[in-house]
Amino acid sequence: MCGRVDHQIGKPVQAVSIGYRHTASKRSDFSLLIRRFNPLKSDRLLGTLLLMILLLQESLDPSRRKPWSQVQFFPPSTMLVDLLLGPFGAGLLVAFSVNFGKSGFTSIYGLFAQEKFGYGPREVGLVLMVMSLMYALAQGLLVAPLITRLGEINLIRLVFPFLSLGFLLILLSGTTITLTLSICFFMLAMALLKPAALSYLSRIATDTQGATMGIAESFMSLGRIAGPLLAGLAFDVNLNLPYLCGAFFFAALGIMNLRTARFQRSFPASKSE
């Protein structure tokens, strides 16, 4: 009897330890449903919305604003194609790369650390905690000064090679300290990329800011789906392959940025240039 109970308990514990959700009964499914519909989350979202309405100022110049009678709520069907082929195409590609690289890395990091370093849940969780802390500090303390000093375009151009180097440093790490430092370096660069990309798109989209930002979020969601999928497939081939592919991907974006004339024309000079 004890062996059967241990076996039943072991299944959800094992599932949680490798990152999959396991529910043992309908009761646990119901409790999960209740937690998802937490009213406190709705209150926080409503409070955030009110603060945005009260404190944030309209970024669009008054001379470029349209009266409500001329506002087009439903963009034309060709707008997506026009955005991809126009000056927004490079910015949307950067928006895709943000979550493509970040979600691809985090999705297989636990398996990579377990296979290469023999880490357990404690060690993996500790490194992820440090990674999240670095990400939050970078976005809170470095993004605004760097964008003000360098401009969005120069910052994006600077981040691409650092992201590629970050993937390679993770592969070359041999100890916990070097691995943690390499991941912090990678997350520092990743934390700078998303705000710079969104700031750039918001600045150049004068009459279609809402639609452009919505499409940018869609591209980020697409990257969030494609990143873990491709990283998992690459990991099944070789545990180092996802990081090699990530290094190649961002190196290719950096080369396109520096060498391709069309890509450079997609990035007009920012205010600081």
mmCIF file with all atom_site columns, N, CA and C in Angstrom, residues 168-209:
data_model
loop_
_atom_site.group_PDB
_atom_site.id
_atom_site.type_symbol
_atom_site.label_atom_id
_atom_site.label_alt_id
_atom_site.label_comp_id
_atom_site.label_asym_id
_atom_site.label_entity_id
_atom_site.label_seq_id
_atom_site.pdbx_PDB_ins_code
_atom_site.Cartn_x
_atom_site.Cartn_y
_atom_site.Cartn_z
_atom_site.occupancy
_atom_site.B_iso_or_equiv
_atom_site.pdbx_formal_charge
_atom_site.auth_seq_id
_atom_site.auth_comp_id
_atom_site.auth_asym_id
_atom_site.auth_atom_id
_atom_site.pdbx_PDB_model_num
ATOM 1   N N  . LEU A 1 168 ? 27.810 32.050 -26.629 1.00 0.00 ? 168 LEU A N  1
ATOM 2   C CA . LEU A 1 168 ? 29.081 31.330 -26.694 1.00 0.00 ? 168 LEU A CA 1
ATOM 3   C C  . LEU A 1 168 ? 29.728 31.213 -25.320 1.00 0.00 ? 168 LEU A C  1
ATOM 4   N N  . LEU A 1 169 ? 29.641 32.255 -24.504 1.00 0.00 ? 169 LEU A N  1
ATOM 5   C CA . LEU A 1 169 ? 30.213 32.198 -23.160 1.00 0.00 ? 169 LEU A CA 1
ATOM 6   C C  . LEU A 1 169 ? 29.516 31.151 -22.302 1.00 0.00 ? 169 LEU A C  1
ATOM 7   N N  . ILE A 1 170 ? 28.209 30.997 -22.479 1.00 0.00 ? 170 ILE A N  1
ATOM 8   C CA . ILE A 1 170 ? 27.486 29.961 -21.730 1.00 0.00 ? 170 ILE A CA 1
ATOM 9   C C  . ILE A 1 170 ? 28.011 28.580 -22.102 1.00 0.00 ? 170 ILE A C  1
ATOM 10  N N  . LEU A 1 171 ? 28.278 28.360 -23.378 1.00 0.00 ? 171 LEU A N  1
ATOM 11  C CA . LEU A 1 171 ? 28.809 27.068 -23.809 1.00 0.00 ? 171 LEU A CA 1
ATOM 12  C C  . LEU A 1 171 ? 30.209 26.816 -23.265 1.00 0.00 ? 171 LEU A C  1
ATOM 13  N N  . LEU A 1 172 ? 31.007 27.866 -23.137 1.00 0.00 ? 172 LEU A N  1
ATOM 14  C CA . LEU A 1 172 ? 32.387 27.715 -22.674 1.00 0.00 ? 172 LEU A CA 1
ATOM 15  C C  . LEU A 1 172 ? 32.507 27.662 -21.161 1.00 0.00 ? 172 LEU A C  1
ATOM 16  N N  . SER A 1 173 ? 31.427 27.886 -20.448 1.00 0.00 ? 173 SER A N  1
ATOM 17  C CA . SER A 1 173 ? 31.473 27.899 -18.984 1.00 0.00 ? 173 SER A CA 1
ATOM 18  C C  . SER A 1 173 ? 31.767 26.500 -18.452 1.00 0.00 ? 173 SER A C  1
ATOM 19  N N  . GLY A 1 174 ? 32.624 26.456 -17.429 1.00 0.00 ? 174 GLY A N  1
ATOM 20  C CA . GLY A 1 174 ? 32.973 25.169 -16.831 1.00 0.00 ? 174 GLY A CA 1
ATOM 21  C C  . GLY A 1 174 ? 32.646 25.062 -15.363 1.00 0.00 ? 174 GLY A C  1
ATOM 22  N N  . THR A 1 175 ? 32.333 26.173 -14.715 1.00 0.00 ? 175 THR A N  1
ATOM 23  C CA . THR A 1 175 ? 31.998 26.171 -13.293 1.00 0.00 ? 175 THR A CA 1
ATOM 24  C C  . THR A 1 175 ? 30.702 26.942 -13.079 1.00 0.00 ? 175 THR A C  1
ATOM 25  N N  . THR A 1 176 ? 30.182 26.832 -11.855 1.00 0.00 ? 176 THR A N  1
ATOM 26  C CA . THR A 1 176 ? 28.941 27.540 -11.535 1.00 0.00 ? 176 THR A CA 1
ATOM 27  C C  . THR A 1 176 ? 29.130 29.049 -11.616 1.00 0.00 ? 176 THR A C  1
ATOM 28  N N  . ILE A 1 177 ? 30.278 29.534 -11.169 1.00 0.00 ? 177 ILE A N  1
ATOM 29  C CA . ILE A 1 177 ? 30.528 30.978 -11.182 1.00 0.00 ? 177 ILE A CA 1
ATOM 30  C C  . ILE A 1 177 ? 30.591 31.507 -12.609 1.00 0.00 ? 177 ILE A C  1
ATOM 31  N N  . THR A 1 178 ? 31.352 30.825 -13.461 1.00 0.00 ? 178 THR A N  1
ATOM 32  C CA . THR A 1 178 ? 31.461 31.294 -14.847 1.00 0.00 ? 178 THR A CA 1
ATOM 33  C C  . THR A 1 178 ? 30.124 31.168 -15.581 1.00 0.00 ? 178 THR A C  1
ATOM 34  N N  . LEU A 1 179 ? 29.367 30.110 -15.282 1.00 0.00 ? 179 LEU A N  1
ATOM 35  C CA . LEU A 1 179 ? 28.056 29.959 -15.907 1.00 0.00 ? 179 LEU A CA 1
ATOM 36  C C  . LEU A 1 179 ? 27.115 31.078 -15.479 1.00 0.00 ? 179 LEU A C  1
ATOM 37  N N  . THR A 1 180 ? 27.112 31.393 -14.187 1.00 0.00 ? 180 THR A N  1
ATOM 38  C CA . THR A 1 180 ? 26.238 32.456 -13.683 1.00 0.00 ? 180 THR A CA 1
ATOM 39  C C  . THR A 1 180 ? 26.620 33.802 -14.277 1.00 0.00 ? 180 THR A C  1
ATOM 40  N N  . LEU A 1 181 ? 27.912 34.084 -14.345 1.00 0.00 ? 181 LEU A N  1
ATOM 41  C CA . LEU A 1 181 ? 28.361 35.351 -14.932 1.00 0.00 ? 181 LEU A CA 1
ATOM 42  C C  . LEU A 1 181 ? 28.016 35.434 -16.413 1.00 0.00 ? 181 LEU A C  1
ATOM 43  N N  . SER A 1 182 ? 28.146 34.319 -17.119 1.00 0.00 ? 182 SER A N  1
ATOM 44  C CA . SER A 1 182 ? 27.814 34.310 -18.544 1.00 0.00 ? 182 SER A CA 1
ATOM 45  C C  . SER A 1 182 ? 26.329 34.546 -18.767 1.00 0.00 ? 182 SER A C  1
ATOM 46  N N  . ILE A 1 183 ? 25.502 33.911 -17.937 1.00 0.00 ? 183 ILE A N  1
ATOM 47  C CA . ILE A 1 183 ? 24.054 34.098 -18.064 1.00 0.00 ? 183 ILE A CA 1
ATOM 48  C C  . ILE A 1 183 ? 23.673 35.535 -17.718 1.00 0.00 ? 183 ILE A C  1
ATOM 49  N N  . CYS A 1 184 ? 24.299 36.101 -16.690 1.00 0.00 ? 184 CYS A N  1
ATOM 50  C CA . CYS A 1 184 ? 24.027 37.502 -16.342 1.00 0.00 ? 184 CYS A CA 1
ATOM 51  C C  . CYS A 1 184 ? 24.421 38.436 -17.482 1.00 0.00 ? 184 CYS A C  1
ATOM 52  N N  . PHE A 1 185 ? 25.529 38.157 -18.121 1.00 0.00 ? 185 PHE A N  1
ATOM 53  C CA . PHE A 1 185 ? 25.957 38.958 -19.270 1.00 0.00 ? 185 PHE A CA 1
ATOM 54  C C  . PHE A 1 185 ? 24.934 38.864 -20.398 1.00 0.00 ? 185 PHE A C  1
ATOM 55  N N  . PHE A 1 186 ? 24.457 37.650 -20.661 1.00 0.00 ? 186 PHE A N  1
ATOM 56  C CA . PHE A 1 186 ? 23.463 37.448 -21.709 1.00 0.00 ? 186 PHE A CA 1
ATOM 57  C C  . PHE A 1 186 ? 22.156 38.158 -21.383 1.00 0.00 ? 186 PHE A C  1
ATOM 58  N N  . MET A 1 187 ? 21.684 38.027 -20.144 1.00 0.00 ? 187 MET A N  1
ATOM 59  C CA . MET A 1 187 ? 20.417 38.639 -19.762 1.00 0.00 ? 187 MET A CA 1
ATOM 60  C C  . MET A 1 187 ? 20.520 40.158 -19.702 1.00 0.00 ? 187 MET A C  1
ATOM 61  N N  . LEU A 1 188 ? 21.699 40.677 -19.391 1.00 0.00 ? 188 LEU A N  1
ATOM 62  C CA . LEU A 1 188 ? 21.901 42.126 -19.411 1.00 0.00 ? 188 LEU A CA 1
ATOM 63  C C  . LEU A 1 188 ? 21.677 42.675 -20.815 1.00 0.00 ? 188 LEU A C  1
ATOM 64  N N  . ALA A 1 189 ? 22.254 41.997 -21.805 1.00 0.00 ? 189 ALA A N  1
ATOM 65  C CA . ALA A 1 189 ? 22.054 42.435 -23.187 1.00 0.00 ? 189 ALA A CA 1
ATOM 66  C C  . ALA A 1 189 ? 20.607 42.243 -23.623 1.00 0.00 ? 189 ALA A C  1
ATOM 67  N N  . MET A 1 190 ? 19.998 41.127 -23.229 1.00 0.00 ? 190 MET A N  1
ATOM 68  C CA . MET A 1 190 ? 18.613 40.862 -23.616 1.00 0.00 ? 190 MET A CA 1
ATOM 69  C C  . MET A 1 190 ? 17.658 41.872 -22.989 1.00 0.00 ? 190 MET A C  1
ATOM 70  N N  . ALA A 1 191 ? 17.945 42.298 -21.766 1.00 0.00 ? 191 ALA A N  1
ATOM 71  C CA . ALA A 1 191 ? 17.079 43.266 -21.090 1.00 0.00 ? 191 ALA A CA 1
ATOM 72  C C  . ALA A 1 191 ? 17.095 44.620 -21.781 1.00 0.00 ? 191 ALA A C  1
ATOM 73  N N  . LEU A 1 192 ? 18.171 44.939 -22.476 1.00 0.00 ? 192 LEU A N  1
ATOM 74  C CA . LEU A 1 192 ? 18.261 46.222 -23.179 1.00 0.00 ? 192 LEU A CA 1
ATOM 75  C C  . LEU A 1 192 ? 17.581 46.196 -24.539 1.00 0.00 ? 192 LEU A C  1
ATOM 76  N N  . LEU A 1 193 ? 17.423 45.006 -25.116 1.00 0.00 ? 193 LEU A N  1
ATOM 77  C CA . LEU A 1 193 ? 16.932 44.915 -26.490 1.00 0.00 ? 193 LEU A CA 1
ATOM 78  C C  . LEU A 1 193 ? 15.445 45.236 -26.606 1.00 0.00 ? 193 LEU A C  1
ATOM 79  N N  . LYS A 1 194 ? 14.629 44.681 -25.723 1.00 0.00 ? 194 LYS A N  1
ATOM 80  C CA . LYS A 1 194 ? 13.178 44.863 -25.849 1.00 0.00 ? 194 LYS A CA 1
ATOM 81  C C  . LYS A 1 194 ? 12.754 46.324 -25.687 1.00 0.00 ? 194 LYS A C  1
ATOM 82  N N  . PRO A 1 195 ? 13.172 47.036 -24.633 1.00 0.00 ? 195 PRO A N  1
ATOM 83  C CA . PRO A 1 195 ? 12.760 48.445 -24.531 1.00 0.00 ? 195 PRO A CA 1
ATOM 84  C C  . PRO A 1 195 ? 13.258 49.294 -25.689 1.00 0.00 ? 195 PRO A C  1
ATOM 85  N N  . ALA A 1 196 ? 14.476 49.015 -26.156 1.00 0.00 ? 196 ALA A N  1
ATOM 86  C CA . ALA A 1 196 ? 15.006 49.794 -27.276 1.00 0.00 ? 196 ALA A CA 1
ATOM 87  C C  . ALA A 1 196 ? 14.184 49.564 -28.541 1.00 0.00 ? 196 ALA A C  1
ATOM 88  N N  . ALA A 1 197 ? 13.803 48.316 -28.791 1.00 0.00 ? 197 ALA A N  1
ATOM 89  C CA . ALA A 1 197 ? 13.015 48.007 -29.986 1.00 0.00 ? 197 ALA A CA 1
ATOM 90  C C  . ALA A 1 197 ? 11.635 48.649 -29.922 1.00 0.00 ? 197 ALA A C  1
ATOM 91  N N  . LEU A 1 198 ? 10.967 48.537 -28.771 1.00 0.00 ? 198 LEU A N  1
ATOM 92  C CA . LEU A 1 198 ? 9.631  49.115 -28.640 1.00 0.00 ? 198 LEU A CA 1
ATOM 93  C C  . LEU A 1 198 ? 9.680  50.640 -28.677 1.00 0.00 ? 198 LEU A C  1
ATOM 94  N N  . SER A 1 199 ? 10.713 51.224 -28.086 1.00 0.00 ? 199 SER A N  1
ATOM 95  C CA . SER A 1 199 ? 10.857 52.675 -28.122 1.00 0.00 ? 199 SER A CA 1
ATOM 96  C C  . SER A 1 199 ? 11.072 53.160 -29.549 1.00 0.00 ? 199 SER A C  1
ATOM 97  N N  . TYR A 1 200 ? 11.874 52.427 -30.302 1.00 0.00 ? 200 TYR A N  1
ATOM 98  C CA . TYR A 1 200 ? 12.117 52.795 -31.701 1.00 0.00 ? 200 TYR A CA 1
ATOM 99  C C  . TYR A 1 200 ? 10.835 52.725 -32.525 1.00 0.00 ? 200 TYR A C  1
ATOM 100 N N  . LEU A 1 201 ? 10.085 51.624 -32.388 1.00 0.00 ? 201 LEU A N  1
ATOM 101 C CA . LEU A 1 201 ? 8.847  51.473 -33.155 1.00 0.00 ? 201 LEU A CA 1
ATOM 102 C C  . LEU A 1 201 ? 7.831  52.540 -32.776 1.00 0.00 ? 201 LEU A C  1
ATOM 103 N N  . SER A 1 202 ? 7.748  52.845 -31.490 1.00 0.00 ? 202 SER A N  1
ATOM 104 C CA . SER A 1 202 ? 6.799  53.856 -31.042 1.00 0.00 ? 202 SER A CA 1
ATOM 105 C C  . SER A 1 202 ? 7.170  55.235 -31.569 1.00 0.00 ? 202 SER A C  1
ATOM 106 N N  . ARG A 1 203 ? 8.450  55.507 -31.701 1.00 0.00 ? 203 ARG A N  1
ATOM 107 C CA . ARG A 1 203 ? 8.895  56.833 -32.137 1.00 0.00 ? 203 ARG A CA 1
ATOM 108 C C  . ARG A 1 203 ? 8.653  57.064 -33.622 1.00 0.00 ? 203 ARG A C  1
ATOM 109 N N  . ILE A 1 204 ? 8.868  56.033 -34.447 1.00 0.00 ? 204 ILE A N  1
ATOM 110 C CA . ILE A 1 204 ? 8.736  56.242 -35.889 1.00 0.00 ? 204 ILE A CA 1
ATOM 111 C C  . ILE A 1 204 ? 7.305  56.027 -36.372 1.00 0.00 ? 204 ILE A C  1
ATOM 112 N N  . ALA A 1 205 ? 6.460  55.382 -35.550 1.00 0.00 ? 205 ALA A N  1
ATOM 113 C CA . ALA A 1 205 ? 5.058  55.173 -35.939 1.00 0.00 ? 205 ALA A CA 1
ATOM 114 C C  . ALA A 1 205 ? 4.249  56.378 -35.471 1.00 0.00 ? 205 ALA A C  1
ATOM 115 N N  . THR A 1 206 ? 4.079  57.343 -36.324 1.00 0.00 ? 206 THR A N  1
ATOM 116 C CA . THR A 1 206 ? 3.414  58.583 -35.918 1.00 0.00 ? 206 THR A CA 1
ATOM 117 C C  . THR A 1 206 ? 1.898  58.447 -35.927 1.00 0.00 ? 206 THR A C  1
ATOM 118 N N  . ASP A 1 207 ? 1.340  58.013 -37.052 1.00 0.00 ? 207 ASP A N  1
ATOM 119 C CA . ASP A 1 207 ? -0.116 57.958 -37.180 1.00 0.00 ? 207 ASP A CA 1
ATOM 120 C C  . ASP A 1 207 ? -0.699 56.597 -36.834 1.00 0.00 ? 207 ASP A C  1
ATOM 121 N N  . THR A 1 208 ? 0.143  55.570 -36.720 1.00 0.00 ? 208 THR A N  1
ATOM 122 C CA . THR A 1 208 ? -0.362 54.211 -36.472 1.00 0.00 ? 208 THR A CA 1
ATOM 123 C C  . THR A 1 208 ? 0.345  53.583 -35.278 1.00 0.00 ? 208 THR A C  1
ATOM 124 N N  . GLN A 1 209 ? 0.523  54.348 -34.217 1.00 0.00 ? 209 GLN A N  1
ATOM 125 C CA . GLN A 1 209 ? 1.241  53.827 -33.060 1.00 0.00 ? 209 GLN A CA 1
ATOM 126 C C  . GLN A 1 209 ? 0.553  52.613 -32.459 1.00 0.00 ? 209 GLN A C  1
#
